[in-house]
mmCIF file of C-alpha atoms and ligand atoms in Angstrom:
data_model
loop_
_atom_site.group_PDB
_atom_site.id
_atom_site.type_symbol
_atom_site.label_atom_id
_atom_site.label_comp_id
_atom_site.label_asym_id
_atom_site.label_seq_id
_atom_site.Cartn_x
_atom_site.Cartn_y
_atom_site.Cartn_z
ATOM 1 C CA MET W 280 70.685 88.731 82.463
ATOM 2 C CA SER W 281 71.117 88.670 86.573
ATOM 3 C CA TRP W 282 74.798 89.094 88.463
ATOM 4 C CA PRO W 283 74.521 85.646 89.944
ATOM 5 C CA LYS W 284 73.809 84.073 86.625
ATOM 6 C CA ILE W 285 76.855 85.994 84.973
ATOM 7 C CA LYS W 286 79.055 84.609 87.637
ATOM 8 C CA GLU W 287 77.487 81.371 87.302
ATOM 9 C CA GLN W 288 78.620 81.305 83.728
ATOM 10 C CA ALA W 289 82.092 82.843 84.344
ATOM 11 C CA ARG W 290 82.582 80.129 86.573
ATOM 12 C CA GLU W 291 82.181 77.545 84.044
ATOM 13 C CA LYS W 292 84.290 79.241 81.574
ATOM 14 C CA LEU W 293 87.080 80.238 84.075
ATOM 15 C CA ARG W 294 87.474 76.818 85.370
ATOM 16 C CA GLY W 295 91.123 76.293 86.639
ATOM 17 C CA ILE W 296 91.703 80.054 86.279
ATOM 18 C CA CYS W 297 89.663 82.038 88.528
ATOM 19 C CA ARG W 298 87.208 80.272 91.322
ATOM 20 C CA LEU W 299 84.977 83.345 91.705
ATOM 21 C CA CYS W 300 85.304 82.866 95.304
ATOM 22 C CA PRO W 301 82.479 84.305 97.493
ATOM 23 C CA ASN W 302 84.881 86.885 99.320
ATOM 24 C CA CYS W 303 87.428 87.852 96.292
ATOM 25 C CA ASP W 304 90.127 88.558 98.421
ATOM 26 C CA GLY W 305 93.348 86.946 97.015
ATOM 27 C CA ARG W 306 93.883 83.986 99.423
ATOM 28 C CA SER W 307 92.885 81.252 96.936
ATOM 29 C CA CYS W 308 94.548 82.511 94.088
ATOM 30 C CA ALA W 309 97.726 83.473 95.996
ATOM 31 C CA GLY W 310 100.973 83.189 93.736
ATOM 32 C CA GLU W 311 98.698 82.856 90.126
ATOM 33 C CA VAL W 312 100.279 85.177 88.210
ATOM 34 C CA THR W 313 100.137 84.665 85.471
ATOM 35 C CA GLY W 314 96.558 83.993 86.129
ATOM 36 C CA ILE W 315 94.446 85.899 88.241
ATOM 37 C CA GLY W 316 95.857 86.111 91.430
ATOM 38 C CA GLY W 317 98.506 88.108 93.665
ATOM 39 C CA VAL W 318 102.150 87.595 93.046
ATOM 40 C CA GLY W 319 104.272 85.721 95.799
ATOM 41 C CA THR W 320 102.456 85.075 98.880
ATOM 42 C CA GLY W 321 99.482 86.931 97.907
ATOM 43 C CA SER W 322 99.733 89.423 100.594
ATOM 44 C CA SER W 323 99.281 92.397 98.564
ATOM 45 C CA PHE W 324 96.283 91.611 96.933
ATOM 46 C CA ILE W 325 94.830 90.515 100.289
ATOM 47 C CA ASN W 326 96.015 93.680 101.975
ATOM 48 C CA ASN W 327 94.009 95.492 99.512
ATOM 49 C CA TYR W 328 90.887 93.449 100.467
ATOM 50 C CA GLU W 329 91.680 93.539 104.239
ATOM 51 C CA ALA W 330 92.417 97.226 104.365
ATOM 52 C CA LEU W 331 88.941 97.963 102.534
ATOM 53 C CA ARG W 332 87.206 95.552 104.715
ATOM 54 C CA LYS W 333 88.473 97.648 108.011
ATOM 55 C CA ILE W 334 87.202 100.755 106.818
ATOM 56 C CA HIS W 335 83.446 101.581 108.460
ATOM 57 C CA LEU W 336 80.770 103.897 107.314
ATOM 58 C CA ASN W 337 78.513 106.211 109.467
ATOM 59 C CA LEU W 338 75.308 105.118 108.950
ATOM 60 C CA ASP W 339 73.288 108.477 109.148
ATOM 61 C CA ALA W 340 69.684 108.418 107.671
ATOM 62 C CA LEU W 341 68.743 111.974 109.371
ATOM 63 C CA HIS W 342 69.345 114.363 106.522
ATOM 64 C CA SER W 343 67.503 115.446 102.992
ATOM 65 C CA VAL W 344 69.803 113.472 100.762
ATOM 66 C CA THR W 345 67.047 111.285 99.214
ATOM 67 C CA ASP W 346 68.386 111.275 95.378
ATOM 68 C CA PRO W 347 72.137 111.604 95.592
ATOM 69 C CA SER W 348 73.767 112.427 92.112
ATOM 70 C CA LEU W 349 76.488 110.104 91.239
ATOM 71 C CA LYS W 350 77.600 112.289 87.902
ATOM 72 C CA THR W 351 81.172 113.191 88.039
ATOM 73 C CA ARG W 352 83.731 114.849 85.605
ATOM 74 C CA LEU W 353 87.141 113.592 84.605
ATOM 75 C CA PHE W 354 89.216 115.578 82.006
ATOM 76 C CA GLY W 355 86.226 117.429 81.350
ATOM 77 C CA HIS W 356 84.228 114.241 80.278
ATOM 78 C CA SER W 357 81.258 113.621 82.126
ATOM 79 C CA LEU W 358 80.901 110.139 83.864
ATOM 80 C CA ALA W 359 77.389 108.877 84.937
ATOM 81 C CA PHE W 360 79.088 107.689 88.087
ATOM 82 C CA PRO W 361 82.701 107.770 89.672
ATOM 83 C CA ILE W 362 83.614 104.148 88.805
ATOM 84 C CA LEU W 363 85.776 103.358 85.717
ATOM 85 C CA GLY W 364 87.278 99.771 84.501
ATOM 86 C CA ALA W 365 90.712 99.095 85.577
ATOM 87 C CA ALA W 366 92.776 97.751 82.881
ATOM 88 C CA VAL W 367 92.635 93.956 82.907
ATOM 89 C CA ALA W 368 94.318 92.407 79.811
ATOM 90 C CA GLY W 369 96.290 89.463 78.661
ATOM 91 C CA CYS W 370 94.164 86.585 77.739
ATOM 92 C CA LYS W 371 96.956 84.484 76.356
ATOM 93 C CA ILE W 372 98.892 84.569 79.183
ATOM 94 C CA ASN W 373 96.326 84.974 82.042
ATOM 95 C CA PHE W 374 93.307 83.145 80.851
ATOM 96 C CA GLN W 375 95.059 80.662 78.968
ATOM 97 C CA GLY W 376 93.504 82.104 75.645
ATOM 98 C CA ARG W 377 89.966 81.044 76.380
ATOM 99 C CA MET W 378 88.848 84.244 74.994
ATOM 100 C CA ASN W 379 90.289 86.149 71.862
ATOM 101 C CA GLU W 380 91.959 89.523 73.444
ATOM 102 C CA ASP W 381 90.013 91.835 70.602
ATOM 103 C CA GLU W 382 86.516 90.405 72.217
ATOM 104 C CA PHE W 383 87.443 90.429 75.689
ATOM 105 C CA CYS W 384 88.766 94.006 75.489
ATOM 106 C CA LEU W 385 85.978 95.420 73.118
ATOM 107 C CA ALA W 386 83.454 94.146 75.773
ATOM 108 C CA GLN W 387 85.012 96.050 78.742
ATOM 109 C CA VAL W 388 85.065 99.105 76.266
ATOM 110 C CA GLN W 389 81.750 99.132 74.922
ATOM 111 C CA GLY W 390 80.452 97.662 78.418
ATOM 112 C CA ALA W 391 81.524 100.896 79.994
ATOM 113 C CA HIS W 392 80.972 103.539 77.405
ATOM 114 C CA GLU W 393 76.875 102.104 77.087
ATOM 115 C CA ALA W 394 76.868 102.383 80.792
ATOM 116 C CA GLY W 395 78.303 106.130 80.689
ATOM 117 C CA THR W 396 81.880 105.610 82.186
ATOM 118 C CA VAL W 397 85.183 104.651 80.403
ATOM 119 C CA ALA W 398 87.554 101.581 80.516
ATOM 120 C CA LEU W 399 91.266 101.597 80.817
ATOM 121 C CA THR W 400 92.851 99.155 78.514
ATOM 122 C CA GLY W 401 96.072 97.688 79.018
ATOM 123 C CA ASP W 402 99.536 96.531 77.405
ATOM 124 C CA ALA W 403 101.724 93.245 77.429
ATOM 125 C CA GLY W 404 104.658 91.583 75.682
ATOM 126 C CA HIS W 405 102.421 90.502 73.193
ATOM 127 C CA ALA W 406 101.699 93.392 70.578
ATOM 128 C CA GLU W 407 97.994 91.888 70.105
ATOM 129 C CA VAL W 408 96.831 93.324 73.659
ATOM 130 C CA PHE W 409 97.758 97.045 73.309
ATOM 131 C CA ALA W 410 96.266 97.019 69.762
ATOM 132 C CA ALA W 411 92.851 95.671 71.219
ATOM 133 C CA GLY W 412 92.876 98.579 73.435
ATOM 134 C CA ILE W 413 93.363 100.591 70.355
ATOM 135 C CA LYS W 414 90.748 99.058 68.144
ATOM 136 C CA ALA W 415 88.092 99.139 70.846
ATOM 137 C CA ALA W 416 88.989 102.930 71.570
ATOM 138 C CA LYS W 417 88.352 103.464 67.717
ATOM 139 C CA ALA W 418 85.050 101.335 68.062
ATOM 140 C CA VAL W 419 83.378 103.622 70.791
ATOM 141 C CA GLY W 420 84.940 106.923 69.310
ATOM 142 C CA GLY W 421 87.834 107.130 71.566
ATOM 143 C CA ALA W 422 86.107 107.000 75.100
ATOM 144 C CA SER W 423 88.827 105.148 76.566
ATOM 145 C CA ILE W 424 92.245 105.389 78.365
ATOM 146 C CA PRO W 425 94.978 103.096 77.015
ATOM 147 C CA ILE W 426 97.465 102.161 79.482
ATOM 148 C CA ILE W 427 101.298 101.818 78.292
ATOM 149 C CA LYS W 428 103.831 99.947 80.069
ATOM 150 C CA PRO W 429 107.052 101.528 81.244
ATOM 151 C CA ARG W 430 108.964 100.947 77.999
ATOM 152 C CA GLU W 431 111.715 102.845 76.742
ATOM 153 C CA VAL W 432 110.280 106.581 76.091
ATOM 154 C CA ALA W 433 110.519 106.591 72.148
ATOM 155 C CA ASP W 434 108.141 103.252 72.524
ATOM 156 C CA ILE W 435 106.131 104.817 75.130
ATOM 157 C CA VAL W 436 105.638 107.898 72.690
ATOM 158 C CA ALA W 437 104.984 105.670 69.892
ATOM 159 C CA ARG W 438 102.059 104.266 71.406
ATOM 160 C CA ILE W 439 100.244 107.566 72.706
ATOM 161 C CA ARG W 440 100.638 108.539 68.924
ATOM 162 C CA GLU W 441 98.134 105.535 68.351
ATOM 163 C CA ALA W 442 96.050 106.326 71.417
ATOM 164 C CA GLU W 443 95.845 109.943 69.788
ATOM 165 C CA GLU W 444 94.874 108.858 66.643
ATOM 166 C CA ALA W 445 92.287 106.616 68.091
ATOM 167 C CA GLY W 446 90.885 109.681 69.936
ATOM 168 C CA ALA W 447 91.322 108.400 73.442
ATOM 169 C CA ILE W 448 90.411 110.622 76.209
ATOM 170 C CA ALA W 449 93.754 110.326 78.091
ATOM 171 C CA VAL W 450 96.632 107.752 78.113
ATOM 172 C CA GLY W 451 98.441 106.374 81.194
ATOM 173 C CA ILE W 452 101.575 104.420 82.017
ATOM 174 C CA ASP W 453 101.154 101.318 84.801
ATOM 175 C CA ILE W 454 104.781 102.086 86.444
ATOM 176 C CA ASP W 455 104.351 99.598 88.910
ATOM 177 C CA ALA W 456 105.059 96.828 85.803
ATOM 178 C CA ALA W 457 108.529 98.311 85.929
ATOM 179 C CA GLY W 458 110.003 94.541 87.225
ATOM 180 C CA LEU W 459 107.996 92.244 84.791
ATOM 181 C CA VAL W 460 110.063 89.629 83.672
ATOM 182 C CA ASN W 461 107.797 88.479 80.973
ATOM 183 C CA MET W 462 108.100 91.617 79.312
ATOM 184 C CA ARG W 463 111.841 91.303 79.122
ATOM 185 C CA LEU W 464 111.514 87.735 78.114
ATOM 186 C CA LEU W 465 109.314 88.876 75.134
ATOM 187 C CA GLY W 466 112.193 90.891 74.148
ATOM 188 C CA GLN W 467 110.112 94.228 75.236
ATOM 189 C CA PRO W 468 112.259 95.784 78.372
ATOM 190 C CA VAL W 469 110.478 97.588 80.941
ATOM 191 C CA GLY W 470 111.781 99.555 83.914
ATOM 192 C CA PRO W 471 111.524 102.358 86.427
ATOM 193 C CA LEU W 472 111.467 105.900 84.722
ATOM 194 C CA SER W 473 113.256 108.685 85.791
ATOM 195 C CA LEU W 474 111.518 112.310 86.295
ATOM 196 C CA ALA W 475 113.347 113.551 83.054
ATOM 197 C CA GLU W 476 112.076 110.465 81.239
ATOM 198 C CA LEU W 477 108.420 111.153 82.550
ATOM 199 C CA LYS W 478 108.729 114.692 81.922
ATOM 200 C CA SER W 479 109.325 114.353 78.291
ATOM 201 C CA VAL W 480 106.705 111.513 78.250
ATOM 202 C CA CYS W 481 103.891 114.235 79.505
ATOM 203 C CA ARG W 482 105.325 117.055 76.961
ATOM 204 C CA SER W 483 104.676 114.572 74.019
ATOM 205 C CA THR W 484 101.323 114.803 74.020
ATOM 206 C CA GLU W 485 98.257 117.050 74.675
ATOM 207 C CA LEU W 486 96.493 114.108 76.380
ATOM 208 C CA PRO W 487 96.151 114.164 80.184
ATOM 209 C CA VAL W 488 98.723 111.517 81.192
ATOM 210 C CA ILE W 489 97.722 109.206 84.041
ATOM 211 C CA ILE W 490 100.349 107.555 86.035
ATOM 212 C CA LYS W 491 99.012 104.217 87.451
ATOM 213 C CA GLY W 492 100.922 102.412 90.308
ATOM 214 C CA VAL W 493 101.502 105.261 92.733
ATOM 215 C CA MET W 494 101.650 104.236 96.207
ATOM 216 C CA THR W 495 103.716 106.938 98.169
ATOM 217 C CA PRO W 496 103.054 110.770 98.320
ATOM 218 C CA LYS W 497 106.423 111.035 97.076
ATOM 219 C CA ALA W 498 105.591 109.196 93.620
ATOM 220 C CA ALA W 499 102.561 111.223 93.302
ATOM 221 C CA LEU W 500 104.259 114.408 93.637
ATOM 222 C CA LEU W 501 106.956 113.444 91.403
ATOM 223 C CA ALA W 502 103.999 112.522 88.953
ATOM 224 C CA TYR W 503 102.863 116.085 89.195
ATOM 225 C CA GLU W 504 106.084 117.445 88.830
ATOM 226 C CA ALA W 505 106.701 115.607 85.447
ATOM 227 C CA GLY W 506 103.273 117.440 84.309
ATOM 228 C CA ALA W 507 101.024 114.299 85.057
ATOM 229 C CA ARG W 508 97.331 115.114 85.419
ATOM 230 C CA ALA W 509 96.243 111.881 87.743
ATOM 231 C CA VAL W 510 97.453 109.170 89.640
ATOM 232 C CA VAL W 511 95.892 105.871 90.285
ATOM 233 C CA VAL W 512 96.742 104.867 93.864
ATOM 234 C CA SER W 513 97.270 100.766 92.962
ATOM 235 C CA ASN W 514 99.736 98.121 93.675
ATOM 236 C CA HIS W 515 98.269 96.512 90.322
ATOM 237 C CA GLY W 516 96.029 94.296 91.887
ATOM 238 C CA GLY W 517 98.761 92.977 94.122
ATOM 239 C CA ARG W 518 100.521 91.870 90.938
ATOM 240 C CA ALA W 519 103.734 93.692 91.075
ATOM 241 C CA LEU W 520 105.408 93.469 94.427
ATOM 242 C CA ASP W 521 104.725 91.188 97.279
ATOM 243 C CA HIS W 522 104.064 92.670 100.778
ATOM 244 C CA THR W 523 102.815 95.827 99.830
ATOM 245 C CA PRO W 524 99.853 97.963 102.054
ATOM 246 C CA GLY W 525 96.717 97.741 101.019
ATOM 247 C CA THR W 526 95.896 100.648 98.655
ATOM 248 C CA ALA W 527 93.068 102.089 101.183
ATOM 249 C CA THR W 528 95.909 102.343 103.798
ATOM 250 C CA VAL W 529 98.159 104.742 101.710
ATOM 251 C CA LEU W 530 95.287 106.525 99.611
ATOM 252 C CA PRO W 531 94.489 109.293 102.515
ATOM 253 C CA GLU W 532 98.142 110.634 102.479
ATOM 254 C CA ILE W 533 98.795 110.714 98.833
ATOM 255 C CA ALA W 534 95.443 111.950 98.529
ATOM 256 C CA GLN W 535 96.338 114.668 100.873
ATOM 257 C CA ALA W 536 99.689 115.420 99.112
ATOM 258 C CA VAL W 537 98.290 116.412 95.635
ATOM 259 C CA ARG W 538 94.504 117.622 96.492
ATOM 260 C CA GLY W 539 93.321 120.000 93.820
ATOM 261 C CA ARG W 540 96.620 119.329 91.592
ATOM 262 C CA LEU W 541 95.884 116.030 90.473
ATOM 263 C CA ALA W 542 92.795 113.804 89.946
ATOM 264 C CA VAL W 543 93.191 110.820 92.278
ATOM 265 C CA MET W 544 92.172 107.641 90.868
ATOM 266 C CA ALA W 545 92.461 104.512 93.079
ATOM 267 C CA ASP W 546 91.587 100.532 92.579
ATOM 268 C CA GLY W 547 92.554 97.589 94.477
ATOM 269 C CA GLY W 548 89.835 94.900 96.068
ATOM 270 C CA VAL W 549 86.873 96.907 94.827
ATOM 271 C CA ARG W 550 83.839 94.398 94.931
ATOM 272 C CA SER W 551 80.826 96.565 95.826
ATOM 273 C CA GLY W 552 79.345 100.086 95.544
ATOM 274 C CA VAL W 553 80.177 100.238 99.211
ATOM 275 C CA ASP W 554 83.741 99.705 98.555
ATOM 276 C CA VAL W 555 83.309 102.654 96.081
ATOM 277 C CA LEU W 556 82.114 105.162 98.695
ATOM 278 C CA LYS W 557 84.926 104.069 101.098
ATOM 279 C CA PHE W 558 87.651 104.837 98.290
ATOM 280 C CA LEU W 559 85.817 108.214 98.001
ATOM 281 C CA SER W 560 85.779 109.000 101.659
ATOM 282 C CA LEU W 561 89.501 108.414 101.974
ATOM 283 C CA GLY W 562 90.285 110.719 99.082
ATOM 284 C CA ALA W 563 89.765 109.517 95.419
ATOM 285 C CA ASP W 564 87.868 111.324 92.749
ATOM 286 C CA VAL W 565 87.034 108.200 90.978
ATOM 287 C CA VAL W 566 87.682 104.482 91.814
ATOM 288 C CA LEU W 567 88.441 101.571 89.199
ATOM 289 C CA VAL W 568 87.202 97.957 89.375
ATOM 290 C CA GLY W 569 89.215 95.081 88.012
ATOM 291 C CA ARG W 570 88.953 91.306 88.826
ATOM 292 C CA PRO W 571 85.031 91.787 88.621
ATOM 293 C CA LEU W 572 85.087 92.791 84.966
ATOM 294 C CA VAL W 573 86.833 89.458 84.013
ATOM 295 C CA TRP W 574 83.789 87.528 85.509
ATOM 296 C CA ALA W 575 81.435 90.281 83.821
ATOM 297 C CA VAL W 576 83.448 89.832 80.567
ATOM 298 C CA PHE W 577 83.723 85.875 80.588
ATOM 299 C CA GLY W 578 80.177 85.247 81.807
ATOM 300 C CA GLY W 579 78.063 87.912 79.941
ATOM 301 C CA GLY W 580 80.177 89.943 77.392
ATOM 302 C CA VAL W 581 78.892 93.475 76.711
ATOM 303 C CA GLU W 582 75.568 92.768 78.759
ATOM 304 C CA GLY W 583 77.844 91.414 81.559
ATOM 305 C CA VAL W 584 79.653 94.365 82.188
ATOM 306 C CA LYS W 585 76.875 96.748 82.001
ATOM 307 C CA THR W 586 75.188 94.825 84.405
ATOM 308 C CA LEU W 587 78.424 94.960 86.636
ATOM 309 C CA TYR W 588 78.032 98.854 86.583
ATOM 310 C CA THR W 589 74.463 99.194 87.298
ATOM 311 C CA LYS W 590 74.866 96.792 90.485
ATOM 312 C CA LEU W 591 77.861 98.920 91.439
ATOM 313 C CA ALA W 592 75.882 102.215 90.869
ATOM 314 C CA GLU W 593 72.734 101.166 92.633
ATOM 315 C CA GLU W 594 74.818 100.069 95.547
ATOM 316 C CA LEU W 595 77.045 103.279 95.743
ATOM 317 C CA LYS W 596 73.606 105.292 95.561
ATOM 318 C CA THR W 597 72.014 103.500 98.441
ATOM 319 C CA ALA W 598 75.236 103.863 100.406
ATOM 320 C CA MET W 599 75.155 107.367 99.462
ATOM 321 C CA ILE W 600 71.584 107.967 100.906
ATOM 322 C CA LEU W 601 72.536 105.482 103.903
ATOM 323 C CA THR W 602 75.411 108.271 104.961
ATOM 324 C CA GLY W 603 74.066 111.448 103.771
ATOM 325 C CA CYS W 604 76.467 112.039 100.695
ATOM 326 C CA PRO W 605 74.514 114.228 98.275
ATOM 327 C CA ASN W 606 77.574 113.673 95.357
ATOM 328 C CA PRO W 607 80.781 111.903 94.933
ATOM 329 C CA SER W 608 82.573 115.452 95.547
ATOM 330 C CA GLN W 609 81.102 115.514 99.082
ATOM 331 C CA ALA W 610 82.569 112.418 100.481
ATOM 332 C CA GLY W 611 85.034 112.354 102.671
ATOM 333 C CA LYS W 612 86.467 111.524 106.134
ATOM 334 C CA HIS W 613 83.040 112.527 107.632
ATOM 335 C CA LEU W 614 81.501 109.521 106.418
ATOM 336 C CA LEU W 615 84.059 107.108 108.233
ATOM 337 C CA ALA W 616 83.513 105.662 111.219
ATOM 338 C CA ILE W 617 86.699 105.752 113.880
ATOM 339 C CA SER W 618 87.362 101.862 114.364
HETATM 340 C C1 FMN E 85 94.437 89.496 85.019
HETATM 341 C C2 FMN E 85 94.577 91.016 85.221
HETATM 342 C C3 FMN E 85 95.427 91.850 84.195
HETATM 343 C C4 FMN E 85 95.822 92.844 84.252
HETATM 344 N N1 FMN E 85 96.493 93.797 83.137
HETATM 345 C C5 FMN E 85 96.833 95.282 83.482
HETATM 346 C C6 FMN E 85 97.141 95.827 82.427
HETATM 347 O O1 FMN E 85 97.490 95.323 81.077
HETATM 348 N N2 FMN E 85 97.730 96.892 82.829
HETATM 349 C C7 FMN E 85 97.351 97.594 83.888
HETATM 350 O O2 FMN E 85 97.758 98.834 84.148
HETATM 351 N N3 FMN E 85 97.051 96.800 84.943
HETATM 352 C C8 FMN E 85 96.545 95.606 84.731
HETATM 353 N N4 FMN E 85 95.969 94.661 85.970
HETATM 354 C C9 FMN E 85 95.913 95.603 87.044
HETATM 355 C C10 FMN E 85 94.637 96.375 87.408
HETATM 356 O O3 FMN E 85 94.452 97.320 86.113
HETATM 357 C C11 FMN E 85 94.114 96.943 88.589
HETATM 358 O O4 FMN E 85 95.194 97.590 89.012
HETATM 359 C C12 FMN E 85 93.813 95.570 89.685
HETATM 360 O O5 FMN E 85 93.350 94.592 88.954
HETATM 361 C C13 FMN E 85 92.746 96.151 90.556
HETATM 362 O O6 FMN E 85 92.605 95.425 91.648
HETATM 363 P P1 FMN E 85 91.326 94.274 91.755
HETATM 364 O O7 FMN E 85 91.331 93.297 90.618
HETATM 365 O O8 FMN E 85 91.288 93.782 93.031
HETATM 366 O O9 FMN E 85 89.936 95.217 91.374
HETATM 367 C C14 FMN E 85 95.609 93.617 85.504
HETATM 368 C C15 FMN E 85 95.168 92.977 86.371
HETATM 369 C C16 FMN E 85 94.633 91.496 86.376
HETATM 370 C C17 FMN E 85 94.013 90.740 87.362
#
């Protein structure tokens, strides 16, 4: 099934939830959290999109890079391309229950696995959300990364045990969900984690721990000090705090602060393979795609997800040929035009 057809079908199924705008920039859905939009004025989501849009690439076709390799490694695992699925979850609260959480999550994880990469999975106040990620991980032999809300340490560790049993390749905590009111309403408080708490979480497992929701070099360095193996430069797709900068704006200084010590992942507003190359050039090792996955699953299930990854990878490869980038690790500032 073609990508336009998948989007057409998703538009039908997501009527009243997501408009599938030609430019998915956070303007039409501002304030729609719960839902698919950005929190408050929508400025954090909009800034993600705008910050990426303002980055320009140097077109250069005088070189010998005719067949770039997209392969990359994360925590010793081989990925077909440097693109992973961001955790997008919560069918009941965000998608009016139009799809069952297990089905929604499995399509993301299996689609990613069959395409040669891995998906992150989510957590929420409804127990079925985290459970769906664990079931999906088991279904693909563990090739996924459960992300746990910043709960009390004992509750985080209990969920890490579940991820370990499922054979997950890593686990993460979306620290930027520390202010989620609906978690508290559901009797599952979340909040900021101290360095000592983060250290005890990292010490509790052999799995690599990813800290998702890092927007400053200070937070990235604390994640390193705590024993984490990666950070995701992310503002939760603009869903956590209104008026934060776009992730492409803060990525270079964060990447510079922890380069060689932590894997740097980034998300926010990625809609094409060209966007992926921009993030790689700004210092990310791998890039996550979020909202387009929702369209892929609603519009085409596992096949829809595979089609999305194929499209992004093809666009990335073309962009690498047209900038002379032989592989993801060779992307850097030299690919970027100063504007
Ligand atoms: C509907 C929805 C649900 C999400 N659920 C989670 C979640 O459970 N855990 C998490 O870490 N991030 C969650 N996120 C944030 C994404 O992982 C990611 O950071 C963000 O969507 C990236 O921006 P993009 O959608 O513009 O690509 C969610 C995002 C959306 C849109």
